[in-house]
PDB file of C-alpha atoms in Angstrom:
ATOM      1  CA  MET A   1       0.008   0.002  -0.005  1.00 42.00           C
ATOM      2  CA  ALA A   2       1.318   3.423  -0.963  1.00 55.00           C
ATOM      3  CA  ASN A   3      -0.167   6.757   0.084  1.00 65.00           C
ATOM      4  CA  GLY A   4      -3.052   4.946   1.758  1.00 71.00           C
ATOM      5  CA  LEU A   5      -3.995   3.132  -1.448  1.00 74.00           C
ATOM      6  CA  GLU A   6      -4.183  -0.561  -2.165  1.00 79.00           C
ATOM      7  CA  TRP A   7      -3.384  -1.618  -5.719  1.00 79.00           C
ATOM      8  CA  ILE A   8      -6.234  -3.784  -6.989  1.00 84.00           C
ATOM      9  CA  PHE A   9      -5.716  -4.526 -10.698  1.00 87.00           C
ATOM     10  CA  ALA A  10      -4.021  -3.287 -13.877  1.00 89.00           C
ATOM     11  CA  SER A  11      -4.995  -3.068 -17.529  1.00 87.00           C
ATOM     12  CA  ASP A  12      -2.641  -2.765 -20.458  1.00 80.00           C
ATOM     13  CA  SER A  13      -1.870   0.872 -19.696  1.00 89.00           C
ATOM     14  CA  LEU A  14      -3.500   1.858 -16.334  1.00 92.00           C
ATOM     15  CA  ILE A  15      -3.127   0.800 -12.674  1.00 92.00           C
ATOM     16  CA  TYR A  16      -6.184   0.853 -10.451  1.00 91.00           C
ATOM     17  CA  ALA A  17      -6.133   1.500  -6.699  1.00 89.00           C
ATOM     18  CA  THR A  18      -8.584   1.972  -3.796  1.00 85.00           C
ATOM     19  CA  ASN A  19      -8.561   3.217  -0.241  1.00 81.00           C
ATOM     20  CA  GLY A  20     -11.789   1.318   0.553  1.00 74.00           C
ATOM     21  CA  SER A  21     -14.815   2.244  -1.538  1.00 78.00           C
ATOM     22  CA  ASN A  22     -13.241   4.995  -3.691  1.00 86.00           C
ATOM     23  CA  VAL A  23     -11.284   3.798  -6.769  1.00 90.00           C
ATOM     24  CA  TRP A  24      -8.755   5.663  -8.945  1.00 91.00           C
ATOM     25  CA  SER A  25      -6.865   4.862 -12.099  1.00 93.00           C
ATOM     26  CA  TYR A  26      -3.230   5.908 -12.581  1.00 94.00           C
ATOM     27  CA  ASN A  27      -1.657   6.518 -15.974  1.00 94.00           C
ATOM     28  CA  PRO A  28       2.129   6.096 -15.459  1.00 94.00           C
ATOM     29  CA  THR A  29       2.899   7.491 -18.927  1.00 94.00           C
ATOM     30  CA  GLN A  30       1.135  10.772 -18.150  1.00 95.00           C
ATOM     31  CA  ASN A  31       1.740  10.636 -14.376  1.00 95.00           C
ATOM     32  CA  GLN A  32      -1.989  11.365 -13.824  1.00 94.00           C
ATOM     33  CA  TRP A  33      -4.640  10.055 -11.378  1.00 93.00           C
ATOM     34  CA  ARG A  34      -8.383   9.927 -12.347  1.00 93.00           C
ATOM     35  CA  SER A  35     -11.342   9.087 -10.113  1.00 93.00           C
ATOM     36  CA  CYS A  36     -13.221   5.952 -11.148  1.00 92.00           C
ATOM     37  CA  GLY A  37     -16.098   6.400  -8.687  1.00 89.00           C
ATOM     38  CA  THR A  38     -17.042   4.212  -5.827  1.00 87.00           C
ATOM     39  CA  VAL A  39     -17.655   0.438  -5.648  1.00 83.00           C
ATOM     40  CA  LEU A  40     -21.130  -0.753  -4.910  1.00 67.00           C
ATOM     41  CA  THR A  41     -20.930  -3.797  -2.684  1.00 56.00           C
ATOM     42  CA  GLY A  42     -18.754  -6.705  -1.627  1.00 56.00           C
ATOM     43  CA  ILE A  43     -17.007  -8.165   1.379  1.00 58.00           C
ATOM     44  CA  THR A  44     -14.830 -10.896  -0.162  1.00 61.00           C
ATOM     45  CA  SER A  45     -11.358  -9.615  -0.972  1.00 75.00           C
ATOM     46  CA  TYR A  46     -10.470 -10.287  -4.621  1.00 84.00           C
ATOM     47  CA  SER A  47      -9.617  -8.368  -7.761  1.00 88.00           C
ATOM     48  CA  PHE A  48      -8.499  -9.121 -11.363  1.00 91.00           C
ATOM     49  CA  PHE A  49      -8.694  -7.676 -14.846  1.00 92.00           C
ATOM     50  CA  ILE A  50     -10.127  -9.889 -17.638  1.00 94.00           C
ATOM     51  CA  ASN A  51     -11.440  -9.253 -21.119  1.00 92.00           C
ATOM     52  CA  GLY A  52     -11.273  -5.444 -20.799  1.00 92.00           C
ATOM     53  CA  PHE A  53     -13.057  -5.203 -17.445  1.00 94.00           C
ATOM     54  CA  GLY A  54     -11.884  -4.830 -13.857  1.00 92.00           C
ATOM     55  CA  TYR A  55     -13.366  -6.943 -11.108  1.00 90.00           C
ATOM     56  CA  TYR A  56     -13.179  -5.984  -7.489  1.00 88.00           C
ATOM     57  CA  ASN A  57     -15.169  -7.458  -4.533  1.00 85.00           C
ATOM     58  CA  GLY A  58     -18.375  -8.201  -6.339  1.00 85.00           C
ATOM     59  CA  ASN A  59     -18.132  -5.285  -8.781  1.00 89.00           C
ATOM     60  CA  LYS A  60     -17.335  -5.012 -12.460  1.00 92.00           C
ATOM     61  CA  TYR A  61     -15.729  -1.885 -13.881  1.00 92.00           C
ATOM     62  CA  ASP A  62     -15.996  -0.798 -17.499  1.00 94.00           C
ATOM     63  CA  PRO A  63     -13.101   1.548 -18.221  1.00 91.00           C
ATOM     64  CA  ILE A  64     -14.693   2.789 -21.438  1.00 91.00           C
ATOM     65  CA  THR A  65     -17.955   3.963 -19.826  1.00 93.00           C
ATOM     66  CA  GLY A  66     -16.419   4.584 -16.395  1.00 90.00           C
ATOM     67  CA  GLN A  67     -19.330   2.670 -14.786  1.00 92.00           C
ATOM     68  CA  TRP A  68     -19.410   0.077 -12.027  1.00 91.00           C
ATOM     69  CA  SER A  69     -22.008  -2.670 -11.914  1.00 92.00           C
ATOM     70  CA  THR A  70     -22.696  -5.480  -9.439  1.00 89.00           C
ATOM     71  CA  ILE A  71     -21.932  -9.028 -10.555  1.00 88.00           C
ATOM     72  CA  SER A  72     -23.077 -12.398  -9.282  1.00 84.00           C
ATOM     73  CA  PRO A  73     -22.153 -12.913  -5.600  1.00 80.00           C
ATOM     74  CA  PHE A  74     -18.976 -14.786  -4.864  1.00 80.00           C
ATOM     75  CA  PRO A  75     -20.108 -18.430  -4.202  1.00 81.00           C
ATOM     76  CA  GLY A  76     -17.260 -19.360  -1.882  1.00 75.00           C
ATOM     77  CA  ALA A  77     -16.950 -19.082   1.917  1.00 67.00           C
ATOM     78  CA  ASN A  78     -13.915 -16.786   1.759  1.00 61.00           C
ATOM     79  CA  SER A  79     -14.343 -13.497   3.529  1.00 65.00           C
ATOM     80  CA  GLY A  80     -10.834 -12.157   3.296  1.00 72.00           C
ATOM     81  CA  SER A  81      -7.102 -12.745   2.772  1.00 77.00           C
ATOM     82  CA  THR A  82      -7.651 -14.420  -0.604  1.00 81.00           C
ATOM     83  CA  ALA A  83      -5.231 -14.574  -3.450  1.00 85.00           C
ATOM     84  CA  SER A  84      -6.637 -13.551  -6.845  1.00 88.00           C
ATOM     85  CA  PHE A  85      -5.252 -13.289 -10.353  1.00 91.00           C
ATOM     86  CA  SER A  86      -6.195 -13.501 -14.025  1.00 92.00           C
ATOM     87  CA  LEU A  87      -4.862 -16.011 -16.605  1.00 93.00           C
ATOM     88  CA  ASN A  88      -5.978 -16.610 -20.171  1.00 94.00           C
ATOM     89  CA  GLY A  89      -9.179 -14.559 -19.880  1.00 92.00           C
ATOM     90  CA  MET A  90     -10.308 -16.087 -16.583  1.00 94.00           C
ATOM     91  CA  GLY A  91     -10.255 -14.688 -13.075  1.00 92.00           C
ATOM     92  CA  TYR A  92      -9.230 -16.859 -10.111  1.00 93.00           C
ATOM     93  CA  VAL A  93      -9.814 -16.581  -6.350  1.00 89.00           C
ATOM     94  CA  VAL A  94      -7.938 -19.029  -4.183  1.00 88.00           C
ATOM     95  CA  ALA A  95      -7.525 -19.901  -0.482  1.00 84.00           C
ATOM     96  CA  GLY A  96      -8.308 -17.177   2.038  1.00 83.00           C
ATOM     97  CA  LEU A  97     -10.086 -17.208   5.392  1.00 82.00           C
ATOM     98  CA  ASP A  98     -13.670 -18.248   6.103  1.00 79.00           C
ATOM     99  CA  THR A  99     -15.987 -16.251   8.251  1.00 78.00           C
ATOM    100  CA  PHE A 100     -14.503 -17.783  11.366  1.00 83.00           C
ATOM    101  CA  GLY A 101     -10.956 -16.978  10.444  1.00 84.00           C
ATOM    102  CA  PHE A 102      -9.909 -20.443   9.391  1.00 87.00           C
ATOM    103  CA  ALA A 103      -7.814 -21.054   6.327  1.00 87.00           C
ATOM    104  CA  THR A 104      -9.598 -22.593   3.290  1.00 85.00           C
ATOM    105  CA  ASP A 105      -8.310 -24.530   0.307  1.00 86.00           C
ATOM    106  CA  GLN A 106     -10.921 -23.246  -2.121  1.00 85.00           C
ATOM    107  CA  PHE A 107     -10.143 -22.536  -5.767  1.00 89.00           C
ATOM    108  CA  TRP A 108     -12.707 -20.611  -7.864  1.00 88.00           C
ATOM    109  CA  GLN A 109     -12.701 -19.626 -11.503  1.00 91.00           C
ATOM    110  CA  TYR A 110     -14.650 -16.666 -12.908  1.00 89.00           C
ATOM    111  CA  ASP A 111     -15.329 -16.194 -16.576  1.00 80.00           C
TER     112      ASP A 111
END
């Protein structure tokens, strides 16, 4: 985390960060920050960028329209400390902690 921001995902040319519910994009070529609004919902900690859209804690971001929308709820029991990534057009959420703080061995794929 830098300057109170947590990096959540990156596209081909932008980096996205949040300090909770507010999200910003950073253009390293122009050294500029731009507000991307606020996220709508979500408690499970995950983020990835697939097929031109950013996904963060139950929200989908369209960088062309600048709009957030709610996606299907995360089906797993994870409530935090997950690892998430994208690979070959799919998003993945793995491991994490359940609602009681116990480690899980879950592996979820989002397309």
